[in-house]
Short mmCIF file of N, CA and C in Angstrom, two decimals:
data_model
loop_
_atom_site.label_atom_id
_atom_site.label_comp_id
_atom_site.label_asym_id
_atom_site.label_seq_id
_atom_site.Cartn_x
_atom_site.Cartn_y
_atom_site.Cartn_z
N MET A 1 88.64 118.08 131.35
CA MET A 1 88.37 117.80 129.96
C MET A 1 87.36 118.84 129.48
N SER A 2 87.61 119.44 128.33
CA SER A 2 86.72 120.48 127.82
C SER A 2 85.39 119.89 127.39
N LYS A 3 84.37 120.73 127.37
CA LYS A 3 83.03 120.31 126.96
C LYS A 3 83.05 119.83 125.50
N GLU A 4 83.78 120.57 124.64
CA GLU A 4 83.85 120.20 123.22
C GLU A 4 84.50 118.82 123.05
N PHE A 5 85.59 118.58 123.79
CA PHE A 5 86.27 117.29 123.69
C PHE A 5 85.38 116.16 124.19
N THR A 6 84.69 116.39 125.30
CA THR A 6 83.77 115.38 125.84
C THR A 6 82.68 115.05 124.82
N GLU A 7 82.11 116.08 124.21
CA GLU A 7 81.08 115.87 123.18
C GLU A 7 81.64 115.09 121.99
N PHE A 8 82.87 115.45 121.59
CA PHE A 8 83.52 114.76 120.47
C PHE A 8 83.68 113.27 120.79
N LEU A 9 84.17 112.97 121.98
CA LEU A 9 84.36 111.57 122.38
C LEU A 9 83.03 110.81 122.43
N LEU A 10 82.01 111.44 122.99
CA LEU A 10 80.71 110.78 123.07
C LEU A 10 80.11 110.53 121.69
N GLN A 11 80.23 111.50 120.80
CA GLN A 11 79.70 111.35 119.44
C GLN A 11 80.46 110.30 118.63
N ASN A 12 81.73 110.09 118.97
CA ASN A 12 82.57 109.18 118.19
C ASN A 12 82.97 107.93 118.97
N LYS A 13 82.29 107.65 120.07
CA LYS A 13 82.67 106.54 120.95
C LYS A 13 82.81 105.22 120.19
N SER A 14 81.80 104.85 119.42
CA SER A 14 81.87 103.55 118.73
C SER A 14 82.97 103.54 117.68
N LYS A 15 83.16 104.67 117.00
CA LYS A 15 84.22 104.76 115.98
C LYS A 15 85.59 104.60 116.63
N ILE A 16 85.79 105.26 117.77
CA ILE A 16 87.07 105.18 118.48
C ILE A 16 87.31 103.76 118.98
N LEU A 17 86.32 103.17 119.61
CA LEU A 17 86.49 101.82 120.16
C LEU A 17 86.74 100.80 119.06
N ASN A 18 86.12 100.98 117.90
CA ASN A 18 86.34 100.06 116.79
C ASN A 18 87.73 100.20 116.18
N LYS A 19 88.40 101.33 116.44
CA LYS A 19 89.72 101.56 115.86
C LYS A 19 90.86 101.22 116.81
N ILE A 20 90.56 100.81 118.03
CA ILE A 20 91.62 100.46 118.95
C ILE A 20 92.20 99.11 118.52
N PRO A 21 93.48 99.07 118.20
CA PRO A 21 94.06 97.84 117.67
C PRO A 21 94.36 96.81 118.77
N ASP A 22 94.40 95.56 118.37
CA ASP A 22 94.91 94.54 119.29
C ASP A 22 96.32 94.18 118.85
N ASN A 23 96.96 93.30 119.58
CA ASN A 23 98.37 92.98 119.30
C ASN A 23 98.57 92.17 118.03
N ASN A 24 97.51 91.62 117.47
CA ASN A 24 97.64 90.76 116.29
C ASN A 24 97.30 91.47 114.99
N CYS A 25 97.17 92.78 115.02
CA CYS A 25 96.80 93.54 113.82
C CYS A 25 97.95 93.61 112.83
N ILE A 26 97.58 93.68 111.57
CA ILE A 26 98.54 93.86 110.49
C ILE A 26 98.23 95.20 109.85
N TYR A 27 99.28 96.00 109.62
CA TYR A 27 99.12 97.32 109.05
C TYR A 27 99.93 97.46 107.77
N THR A 28 99.48 98.36 106.91
CA THR A 28 100.22 98.77 105.73
C THR A 28 100.59 100.24 105.94
N VAL A 29 101.83 100.60 105.67
CA VAL A 29 102.26 101.99 105.80
C VAL A 29 101.75 102.78 104.60
N THR A 30 101.26 104.00 104.84
CA THR A 30 100.80 104.87 103.77
C THR A 30 101.35 106.28 103.99
N THR A 31 101.47 107.03 102.92
CA THR A 31 101.86 108.45 103.04
C THR A 31 100.64 109.35 102.93
N ASP A 32 99.48 108.77 102.68
CA ASP A 32 98.24 109.53 102.51
C ASP A 32 97.44 109.51 103.81
N ILE A 33 97.47 110.61 104.54
CA ILE A 33 96.78 110.67 105.83
C ILE A 33 95.28 110.45 105.69
N SER A 34 94.70 110.79 104.55
CA SER A 34 93.25 110.61 104.38
C SER A 34 92.87 109.13 104.33
N LEU A 35 93.83 108.26 104.05
CA LEU A 35 93.58 106.82 104.03
C LEU A 35 93.94 106.15 105.35
N ALA A 36 94.71 106.85 106.17
CA ALA A 36 95.24 106.25 107.40
C ALA A 36 94.14 105.99 108.42
N THR A 37 94.25 104.84 109.07
CA THR A 37 93.37 104.52 110.19
C THR A 37 94.10 104.70 111.52
N HIS A 38 95.45 104.71 111.46
CA HIS A 38 96.26 104.80 112.68
C HIS A 38 97.56 105.54 112.39
N TRP A 39 98.23 105.95 113.47
CA TRP A 39 99.55 106.57 113.39
C TRP A 39 100.42 105.96 114.48
N ARG A 40 101.70 105.73 114.16
CA ARG A 40 102.63 105.14 115.13
C ARG A 40 103.91 105.97 115.17
N THR A 41 104.39 106.24 116.38
CA THR A 41 105.67 106.94 116.53
C THR A 41 106.80 106.01 116.12
N THR A 42 107.83 106.59 115.51
CA THR A 42 108.97 105.78 115.07
C THR A 42 110.28 106.20 115.70
N GLU A 43 110.24 107.21 116.56
CA GLU A 43 111.45 107.57 117.29
C GLU A 43 111.05 108.07 118.67
N GLU A 44 111.98 107.98 119.60
CA GLU A 44 111.73 108.37 120.99
C GLU A 44 111.23 109.81 121.05
N THR A 45 110.24 110.03 121.89
CA THR A 45 109.66 111.37 122.03
C THR A 45 110.34 112.15 123.13
N LYS A 46 110.20 113.46 123.07
CA LYS A 46 110.70 114.32 124.13
C LYS A 46 109.69 114.35 125.26
N ALA A 47 110.14 114.69 126.43
CA ALA A 47 109.25 114.77 127.59
C ALA A 47 108.13 115.76 127.31
N GLY A 48 106.95 115.40 127.75
CA GLY A 48 105.80 116.29 127.60
C GLY A 48 105.01 116.12 126.33
N THR A 49 105.36 115.14 125.49
CA THR A 49 104.63 114.97 124.24
C THR A 49 103.42 114.04 124.36
N ASN A 50 103.38 113.23 125.41
CA ASN A 50 102.24 112.34 125.67
C ASN A 50 101.98 111.31 124.58
N VAL A 51 103.03 110.88 123.88
CA VAL A 51 102.93 109.73 122.98
C VAL A 51 104.08 108.78 123.31
N THR A 52 103.86 107.50 123.07
CA THR A 52 104.81 106.46 123.43
C THR A 52 105.41 105.83 122.18
N LEU A 53 106.73 105.66 122.18
CA LEU A 53 107.43 105.06 121.05
C LEU A 53 106.80 103.72 120.68
N GLY A 54 106.45 103.56 119.41
CA GLY A 54 105.91 102.31 118.91
C GLY A 54 104.43 102.09 119.15
N LYS A 55 103.81 102.93 119.96
CA LYS A 55 102.38 102.77 120.24
C LYS A 55 101.57 103.22 119.03
N VAL A 56 100.50 102.52 118.76
CA VAL A 56 99.63 102.83 117.63
C VAL A 56 98.42 103.60 118.14
N TYR A 57 98.15 104.76 117.50
CA TYR A 57 97.05 105.63 117.89
C TYR A 57 96.04 105.72 116.75
N PRO A 58 94.74 105.59 117.05
CA PRO A 58 93.74 105.78 116.00
C PRO A 58 93.78 107.20 115.45
N VAL A 59 93.61 107.33 114.14
CA VAL A 59 93.51 108.64 113.50
C VAL A 59 92.02 108.94 113.33
N LEU A 60 91.62 110.09 113.83
CA LEU A 60 90.22 110.51 113.75
C LEU A 60 90.13 111.84 113.03
N TYR A 61 89.02 112.07 112.35
CA TYR A 61 88.82 113.36 111.69
C TYR A 61 87.97 114.23 112.60
N HIS A 62 88.51 115.40 112.96
CA HIS A 62 87.80 116.35 113.82
C HIS A 62 87.13 117.37 112.90
N ARG A 63 85.81 117.27 112.78
CA ARG A 63 85.11 118.10 111.78
C ARG A 63 85.15 119.59 112.10
N HIS A 64 85.20 119.96 113.38
CA HIS A 64 85.25 121.38 113.72
C HIS A 64 86.60 121.98 113.35
N GLU A 65 87.66 121.23 113.56
CA GLU A 65 89.00 121.69 113.21
C GLU A 65 89.34 121.39 111.75
N GLN A 66 88.55 120.53 111.12
CA GLN A 66 88.78 120.07 109.75
C GLN A 66 90.21 119.55 109.59
N GLU A 67 90.57 118.67 110.52
CA GLU A 67 91.93 118.14 110.59
C GLU A 67 91.89 116.74 111.20
N GLU A 68 92.80 115.88 110.75
CA GLU A 68 92.96 114.59 111.38
C GLU A 68 93.68 114.79 112.70
N VAL A 69 93.25 114.05 113.72
CA VAL A 69 93.85 114.15 115.05
C VAL A 69 94.04 112.75 115.61
N ILE A 70 94.87 112.66 116.64
CA ILE A 70 94.95 111.44 117.43
C ILE A 70 94.56 111.82 118.85
N VAL A 71 94.21 110.83 119.64
CA VAL A 71 94.00 111.05 121.07
C VAL A 71 95.25 110.51 121.74
N ASP A 72 96.02 111.41 122.37
CA ASP A 72 97.31 111.02 122.95
C ASP A 72 97.14 110.28 124.27
N ASP A 73 98.25 109.94 124.90
CA ASP A 73 98.23 109.18 126.15
C ASP A 73 97.55 109.92 127.30
N ALA A 74 97.48 111.24 127.19
CA ALA A 74 96.83 112.05 128.22
C ALA A 74 95.33 112.23 127.94
N GLY A 75 94.85 111.63 126.84
CA GLY A 75 93.44 111.75 126.49
C GLY A 75 93.08 113.04 125.79
N LYS A 76 94.09 113.74 125.28
CA LYS A 76 93.86 115.02 124.60
C LYS A 76 94.00 114.85 123.10
N LEU A 77 93.24 115.66 122.36
CA LEU A 77 93.38 115.66 120.91
C LEU A 77 94.74 116.23 120.57
N SER A 78 95.41 115.63 119.60
CA SER A 78 96.79 116.02 119.31
C SER A 78 97.05 116.01 117.81
N LEU A 79 97.91 116.94 117.40
CA LEU A 79 98.43 117.00 116.04
C LEU A 79 99.93 116.69 116.05
N ILE A 80 100.36 115.89 117.01
CA ILE A 80 101.78 115.59 117.21
C ILE A 80 102.43 115.03 115.95
N TYR A 81 101.66 114.38 115.11
CA TYR A 81 102.22 113.79 113.89
C TYR A 81 102.79 114.85 112.94
N LEU A 82 102.41 116.11 113.14
CA LEU A 82 102.94 117.18 112.30
C LEU A 82 104.39 117.52 112.63
N VAL A 83 104.81 117.25 113.86
CA VAL A 83 106.15 117.66 114.29
C VAL A 83 107.00 116.50 114.81
N HIS A 84 106.44 115.31 114.85
CA HIS A 84 107.17 114.18 115.40
C HIS A 84 107.23 113.06 114.37
N LYS A 85 108.37 112.40 114.28
CA LYS A 85 108.53 111.32 113.31
C LYS A 85 107.63 110.14 113.66
N GLY A 86 106.94 109.68 112.64
CA GLY A 86 106.06 108.54 112.79
C GLY A 86 105.61 108.08 111.41
N GLU A 87 104.70 107.13 111.40
CA GLU A 87 104.20 106.64 110.13
C GLU A 87 102.70 106.45 110.21
N PHE A 88 102.04 106.78 109.10
CA PHE A 88 100.61 106.56 109.00
C PHE A 88 100.37 105.13 108.56
N LEU A 89 99.36 104.52 109.13
CA LEU A 89 99.09 103.11 108.89
C LEU A 89 97.65 102.89 108.44
N ILE A 90 97.46 101.84 107.68
CA ILE A 90 96.11 101.40 107.32
C ILE A 90 95.95 100.01 107.92
N LEU A 91 94.92 99.85 108.74
CA LEU A 91 94.65 98.57 109.37
C LEU A 91 94.14 97.59 108.32
N ASP A 92 94.79 96.44 108.22
CA ASP A 92 94.36 95.39 107.30
C ASP A 92 93.16 94.69 107.90
N GLN A 93 92.03 94.78 107.24
CA GLN A 93 90.78 94.21 107.76
C GLN A 93 90.60 92.74 107.41
N ASN A 94 91.53 92.18 106.63
CA ASN A 94 91.38 90.76 106.23
C ASN A 94 91.93 89.81 107.24
#
């Protein structure tokens, strides 16, 4: 794991943990990534993509890259949503 990624995770630990969904969460689909709290794949992935069909991933803003990212199944920062079909979600807090 790179030093930058480790620092990013440590700095955002509470934010990441607070965004991990449980099975009883309700989401609203959005097309605005700036409003999204999560991203979910909607079609089977190709080998080597490190995302799972139907799994919900927290969307985080990486200030150094100035881009929204997810942390994939391998624990790496990913922009997979740019090339893979999925939907942005807003976690219903009510």
